[in-house]
Short mmCIF file of C-alpha atoms and ligand atoms in Angstrom, two decimals:
data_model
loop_
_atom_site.label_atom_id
_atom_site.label_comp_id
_atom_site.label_asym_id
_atom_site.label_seq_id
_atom_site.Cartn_x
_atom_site.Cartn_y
_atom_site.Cartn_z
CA UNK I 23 0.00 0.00 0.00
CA UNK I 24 1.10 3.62 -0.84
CA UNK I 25 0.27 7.14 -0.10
CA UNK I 26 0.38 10.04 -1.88
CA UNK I 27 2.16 13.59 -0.32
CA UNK I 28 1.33 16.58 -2.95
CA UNK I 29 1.23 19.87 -3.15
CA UNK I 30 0.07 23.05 -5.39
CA UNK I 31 0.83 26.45 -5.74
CA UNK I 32 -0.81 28.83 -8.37
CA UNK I 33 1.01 32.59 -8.83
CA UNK I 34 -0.12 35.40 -11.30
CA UNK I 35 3.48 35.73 -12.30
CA UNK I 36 4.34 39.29 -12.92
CA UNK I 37 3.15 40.45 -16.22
CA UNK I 38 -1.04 39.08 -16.39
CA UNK I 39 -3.68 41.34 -14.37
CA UNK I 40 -5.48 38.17 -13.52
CA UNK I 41 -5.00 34.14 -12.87
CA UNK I 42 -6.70 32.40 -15.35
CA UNK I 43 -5.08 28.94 -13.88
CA UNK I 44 -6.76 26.35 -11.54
CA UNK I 45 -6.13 23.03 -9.57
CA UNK I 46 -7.27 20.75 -7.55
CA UNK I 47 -5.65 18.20 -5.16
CA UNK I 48 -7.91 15.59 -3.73
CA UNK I 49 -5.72 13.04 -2.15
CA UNK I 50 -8.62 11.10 -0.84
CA UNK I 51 -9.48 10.32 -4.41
CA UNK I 52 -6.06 10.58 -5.91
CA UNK I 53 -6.73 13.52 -7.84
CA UNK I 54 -4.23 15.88 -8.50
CA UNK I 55 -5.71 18.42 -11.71
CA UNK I 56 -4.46 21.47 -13.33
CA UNK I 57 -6.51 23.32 -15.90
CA UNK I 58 -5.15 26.81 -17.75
CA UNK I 59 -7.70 29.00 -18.76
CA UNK I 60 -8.15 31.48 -21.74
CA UNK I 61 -11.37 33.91 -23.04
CA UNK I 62 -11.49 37.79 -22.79
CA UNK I 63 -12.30 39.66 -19.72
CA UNK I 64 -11.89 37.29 -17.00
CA UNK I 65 -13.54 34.16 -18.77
CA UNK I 66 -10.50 32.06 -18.68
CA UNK I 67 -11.03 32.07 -14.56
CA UNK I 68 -14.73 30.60 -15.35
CA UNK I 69 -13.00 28.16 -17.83
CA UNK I 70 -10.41 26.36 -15.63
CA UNK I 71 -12.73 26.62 -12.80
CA UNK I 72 -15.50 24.75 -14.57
CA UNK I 73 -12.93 22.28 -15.92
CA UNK I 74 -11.59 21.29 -12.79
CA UNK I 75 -14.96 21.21 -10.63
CA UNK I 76 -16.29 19.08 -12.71
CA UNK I 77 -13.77 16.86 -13.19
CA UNK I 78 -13.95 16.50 -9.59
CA UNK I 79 -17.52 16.31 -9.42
CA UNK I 80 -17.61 13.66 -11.67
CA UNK I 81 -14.81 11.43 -10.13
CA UNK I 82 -15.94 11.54 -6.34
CA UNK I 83 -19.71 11.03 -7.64
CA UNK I 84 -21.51 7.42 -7.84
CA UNK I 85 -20.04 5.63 -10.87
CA UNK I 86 -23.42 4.85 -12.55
CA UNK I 87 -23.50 8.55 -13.25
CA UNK I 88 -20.99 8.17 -15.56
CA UNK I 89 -22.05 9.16 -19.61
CA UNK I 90 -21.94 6.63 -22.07
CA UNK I 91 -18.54 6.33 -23.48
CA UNK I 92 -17.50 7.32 -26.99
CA UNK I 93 -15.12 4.65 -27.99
CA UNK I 94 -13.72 1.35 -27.00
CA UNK I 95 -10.17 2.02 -25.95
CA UNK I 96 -8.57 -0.75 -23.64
CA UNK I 97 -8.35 1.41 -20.80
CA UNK I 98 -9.40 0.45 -17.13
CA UNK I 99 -12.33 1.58 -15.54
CA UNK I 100 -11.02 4.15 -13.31
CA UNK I 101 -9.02 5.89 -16.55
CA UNK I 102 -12.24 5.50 -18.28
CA UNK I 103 -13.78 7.30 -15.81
CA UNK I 104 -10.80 10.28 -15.87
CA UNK I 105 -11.42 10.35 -19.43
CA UNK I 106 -15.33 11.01 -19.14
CA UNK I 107 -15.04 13.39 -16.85
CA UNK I 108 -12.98 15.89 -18.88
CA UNK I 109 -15.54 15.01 -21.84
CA UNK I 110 -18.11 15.93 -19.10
CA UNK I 111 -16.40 19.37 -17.89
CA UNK I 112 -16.15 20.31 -22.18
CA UNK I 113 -19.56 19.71 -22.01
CA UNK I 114 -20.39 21.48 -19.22
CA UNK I 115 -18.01 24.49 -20.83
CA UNK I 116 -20.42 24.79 -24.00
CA UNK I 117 -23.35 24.66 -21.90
CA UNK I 118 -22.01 27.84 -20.01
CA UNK I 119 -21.64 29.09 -23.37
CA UNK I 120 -24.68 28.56 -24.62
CA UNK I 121 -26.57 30.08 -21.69
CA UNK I 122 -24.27 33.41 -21.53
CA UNK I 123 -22.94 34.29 -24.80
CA UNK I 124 -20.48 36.54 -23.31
CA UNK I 125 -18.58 33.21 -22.51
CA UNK I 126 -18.38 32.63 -25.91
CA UNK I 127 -14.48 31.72 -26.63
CA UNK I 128 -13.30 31.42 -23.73
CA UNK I 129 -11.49 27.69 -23.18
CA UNK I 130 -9.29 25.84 -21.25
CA UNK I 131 -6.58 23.46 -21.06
CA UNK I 132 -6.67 20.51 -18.27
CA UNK I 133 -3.89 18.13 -17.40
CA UNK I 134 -3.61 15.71 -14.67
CA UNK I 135 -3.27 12.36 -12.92
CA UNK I 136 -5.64 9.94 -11.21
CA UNK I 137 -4.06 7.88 -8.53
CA UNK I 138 -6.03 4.06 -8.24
CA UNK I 139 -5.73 0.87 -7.64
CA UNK I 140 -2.20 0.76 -8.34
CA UNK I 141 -2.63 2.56 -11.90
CA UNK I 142 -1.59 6.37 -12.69
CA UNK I 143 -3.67 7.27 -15.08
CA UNK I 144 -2.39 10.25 -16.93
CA UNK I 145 -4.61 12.93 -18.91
CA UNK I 146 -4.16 15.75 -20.80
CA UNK I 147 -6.13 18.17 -23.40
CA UNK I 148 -3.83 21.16 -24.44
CA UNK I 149 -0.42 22.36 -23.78
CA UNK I 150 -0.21 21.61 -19.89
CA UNK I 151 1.87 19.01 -18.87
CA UNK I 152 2.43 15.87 -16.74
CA UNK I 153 6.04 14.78 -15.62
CA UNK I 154 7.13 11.92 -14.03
CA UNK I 155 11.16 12.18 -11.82
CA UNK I 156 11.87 8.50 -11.44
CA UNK I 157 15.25 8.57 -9.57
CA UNK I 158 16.92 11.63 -11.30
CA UNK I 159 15.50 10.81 -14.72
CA UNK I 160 12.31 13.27 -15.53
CA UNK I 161 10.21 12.13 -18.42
CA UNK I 162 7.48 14.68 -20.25
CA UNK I 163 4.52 12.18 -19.94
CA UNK I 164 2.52 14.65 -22.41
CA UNK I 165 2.96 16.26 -25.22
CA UNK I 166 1.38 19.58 -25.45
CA UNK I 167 -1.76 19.90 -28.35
CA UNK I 168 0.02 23.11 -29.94
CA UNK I 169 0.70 24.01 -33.25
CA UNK I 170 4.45 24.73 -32.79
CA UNK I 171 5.21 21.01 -31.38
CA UNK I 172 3.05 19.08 -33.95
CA UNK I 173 5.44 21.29 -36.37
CA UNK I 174 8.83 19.62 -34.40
CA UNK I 175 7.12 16.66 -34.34
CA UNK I 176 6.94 16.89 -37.71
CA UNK I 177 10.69 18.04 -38.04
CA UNK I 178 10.11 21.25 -39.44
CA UNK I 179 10.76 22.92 -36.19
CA UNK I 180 13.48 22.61 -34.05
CA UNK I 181 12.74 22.44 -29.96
CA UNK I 182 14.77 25.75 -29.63
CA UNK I 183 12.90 27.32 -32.67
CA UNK I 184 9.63 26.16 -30.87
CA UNK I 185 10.07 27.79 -27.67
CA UNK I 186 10.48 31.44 -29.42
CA UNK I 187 8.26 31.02 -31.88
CA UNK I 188 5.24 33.71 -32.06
CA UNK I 189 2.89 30.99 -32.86
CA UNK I 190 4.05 28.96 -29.49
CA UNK I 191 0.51 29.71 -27.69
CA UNK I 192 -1.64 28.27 -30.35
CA UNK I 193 -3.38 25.68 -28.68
CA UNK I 194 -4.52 22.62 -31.14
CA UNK I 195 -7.14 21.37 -28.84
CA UNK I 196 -9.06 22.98 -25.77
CA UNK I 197 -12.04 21.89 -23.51
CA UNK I 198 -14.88 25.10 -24.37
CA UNK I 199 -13.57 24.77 -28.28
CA UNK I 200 -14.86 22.97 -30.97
CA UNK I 201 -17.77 20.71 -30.55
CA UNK I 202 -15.87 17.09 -29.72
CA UNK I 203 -12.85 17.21 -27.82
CA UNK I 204 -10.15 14.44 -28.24
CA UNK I 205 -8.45 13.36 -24.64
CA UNK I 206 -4.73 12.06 -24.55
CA UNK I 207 -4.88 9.44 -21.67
CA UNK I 208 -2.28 7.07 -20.48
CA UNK I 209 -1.68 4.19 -17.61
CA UNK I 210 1.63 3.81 -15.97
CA UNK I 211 1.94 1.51 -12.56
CA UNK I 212 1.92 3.09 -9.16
CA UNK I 213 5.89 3.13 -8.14
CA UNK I 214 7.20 4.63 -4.93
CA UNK I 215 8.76 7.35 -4.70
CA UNK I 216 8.12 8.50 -8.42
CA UNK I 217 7.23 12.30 -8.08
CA UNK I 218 4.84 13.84 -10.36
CA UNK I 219 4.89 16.92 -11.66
CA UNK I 220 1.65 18.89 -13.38
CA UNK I 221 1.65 22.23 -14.52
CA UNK I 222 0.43 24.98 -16.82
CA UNK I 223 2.75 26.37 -19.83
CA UNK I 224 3.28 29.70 -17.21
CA UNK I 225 5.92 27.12 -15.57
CA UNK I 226 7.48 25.58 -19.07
CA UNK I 227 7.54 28.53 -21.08
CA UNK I 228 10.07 29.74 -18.56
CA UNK I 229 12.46 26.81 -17.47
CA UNK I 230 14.00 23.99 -19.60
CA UNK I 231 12.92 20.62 -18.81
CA UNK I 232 16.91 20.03 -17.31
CA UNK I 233 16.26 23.38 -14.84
CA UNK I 234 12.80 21.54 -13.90
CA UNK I 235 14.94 18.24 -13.09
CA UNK I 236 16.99 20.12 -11.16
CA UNK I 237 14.96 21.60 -8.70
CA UNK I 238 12.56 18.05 -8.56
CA UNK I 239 15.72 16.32 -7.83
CA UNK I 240 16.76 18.34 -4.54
CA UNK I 241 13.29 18.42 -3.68
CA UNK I 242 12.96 17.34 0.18
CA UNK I 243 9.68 19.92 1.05
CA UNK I 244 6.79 19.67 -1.88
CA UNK I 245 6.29 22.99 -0.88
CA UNK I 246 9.45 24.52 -0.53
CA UNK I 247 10.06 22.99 -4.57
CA UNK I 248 6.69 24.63 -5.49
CA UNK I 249 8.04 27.36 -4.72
CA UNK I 250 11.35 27.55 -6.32
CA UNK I 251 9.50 26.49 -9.24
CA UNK I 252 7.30 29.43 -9.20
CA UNK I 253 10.16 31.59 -8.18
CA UNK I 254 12.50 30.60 -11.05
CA UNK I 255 9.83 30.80 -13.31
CA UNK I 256 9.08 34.37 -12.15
CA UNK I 257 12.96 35.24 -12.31
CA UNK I 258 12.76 34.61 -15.74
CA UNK I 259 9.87 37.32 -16.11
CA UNK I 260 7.15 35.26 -15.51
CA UNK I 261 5.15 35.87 -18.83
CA UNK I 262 2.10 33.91 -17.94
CA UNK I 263 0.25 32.61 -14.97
CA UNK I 264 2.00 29.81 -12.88
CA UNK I 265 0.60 26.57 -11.52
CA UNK I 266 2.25 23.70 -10.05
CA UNK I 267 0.95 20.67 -8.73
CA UNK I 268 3.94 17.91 -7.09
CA UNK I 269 2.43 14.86 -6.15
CA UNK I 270 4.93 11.99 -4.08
CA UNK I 271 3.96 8.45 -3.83
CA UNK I 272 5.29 7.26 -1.12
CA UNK I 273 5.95 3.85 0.80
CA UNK I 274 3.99 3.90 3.91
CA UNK I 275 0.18 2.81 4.69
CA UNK I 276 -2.55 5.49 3.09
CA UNK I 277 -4.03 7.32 5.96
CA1 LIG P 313 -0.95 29.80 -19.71
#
């Protein structure tokens, strides 16, 4: 049996009025959820807050709730269940829209993990991101839904070039957006003392993924390393809005 130390920090940074980021750590049902909002005014705060209370909502509520599911992946029930309810909170986004026009644009990434049953099920819709430090080796479990990194994955972009590039923002895919939503979900095993990292593009768009390793590596208080995090980011001008999420599994009985 394992438990689960996390923690999350969200910061402005130093150039946006508002946060348009969210999360959400529920350890009792190994959520840990981080959603980055966009719209005029302050519509990307309605965004990622819709996303992530209903991706809650959905995953602490009876299972027979659940909505029928739209395809017949080989996932377990539990990541079928992560996956439906970030279908759910896109629905709920154009139903927002649909009753207050005003909303209309506004969107929002989501990216996160679900902690069950021995299974990490990873999930992701946009250009936040999931990493997992395994000993001192930090893997990007996602890979962002932008226009600049389907272009490297292509090869006609290098990373470097993608990183400066005007277009980097362009999101591909977004809950709020286009009618059907696609969601990127993964399993990987439960493994102690694996540390996962979730954030919005506020964090990456700042730090290298070596700089990230860095810090993860030292890391011996979640919250102190959320807070370097969001302090390195900022040192580096903190562009965009900042969320972290660090999540420990760890090898002593769940409380
Ligand atoms: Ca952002």
């Amino acid at each position: 049996m394992s438990s689960i130390r996390a923690c999350g920090i969200t910061d402005p940074g130093l150039a946006r009025l508002h946060n348009e980021d969210a999360f959400r750590i529920d350890g009792g049902h190994g959520i840990y959820v981080v959603a980055d909002g966009m719209g005029g005014h302050s519509h990307g705060e309605v965004a990622s807050q819709i996303a992530v209370d209903t991706i809650c909502s959905r995953l602490t509520g009876s299972p027979e709730e659940q909505h029928a599911g739209r395809d017949n992946e080989p996932l377990r029930p539990q990541s079928r269940r992560f996956k439906d309810a970030i279908e759910c909170a896109h629905e709920a986004m154009l139903e927002a829209i649909r009753e207050d026009l005003s909303l209309q644009g506004m969107g929002t990434t989501v990216a996160g993990i679900l902690v069950r049953d021995g299974v990490v099920t990873v999930a992701h819709v946009g250009d936040s991101r999931v990493y997992r430090l395994r000993g001192t080796d930090l893997d990007l479990l996602t890979r962002d839904h932008t226009w600049v990194n389907e272009q490297v994955l292509a090869g006609f972009l290098s990373e470097d070039q993608a990183r400066s590039h005007p277009l980097r923002n362009v999101v591909t895919r977004a809950l709020g957006g286009e009618a059907d939503v696609t969601v990127d979900v993964q399993e990987r095993e439960v493994q102690v003392g694996d540390l996962y990292l979730i954030c919005s593009d506020g964090l990456t768009a700042m730090l290298t993924d070596d700089e990230i390793r860095k810090l993860l590596v030292h890391e011996d208080s979640l919250e102190q390393t959320c807070k370097q995090l969001v302090s390195a980011a900022n040192e580096r001008g903190g562009i965009d809005n900042i969320t972290v999420v660090l999540a420990r599994i760890e090898d002593r009985p769940a409380s």
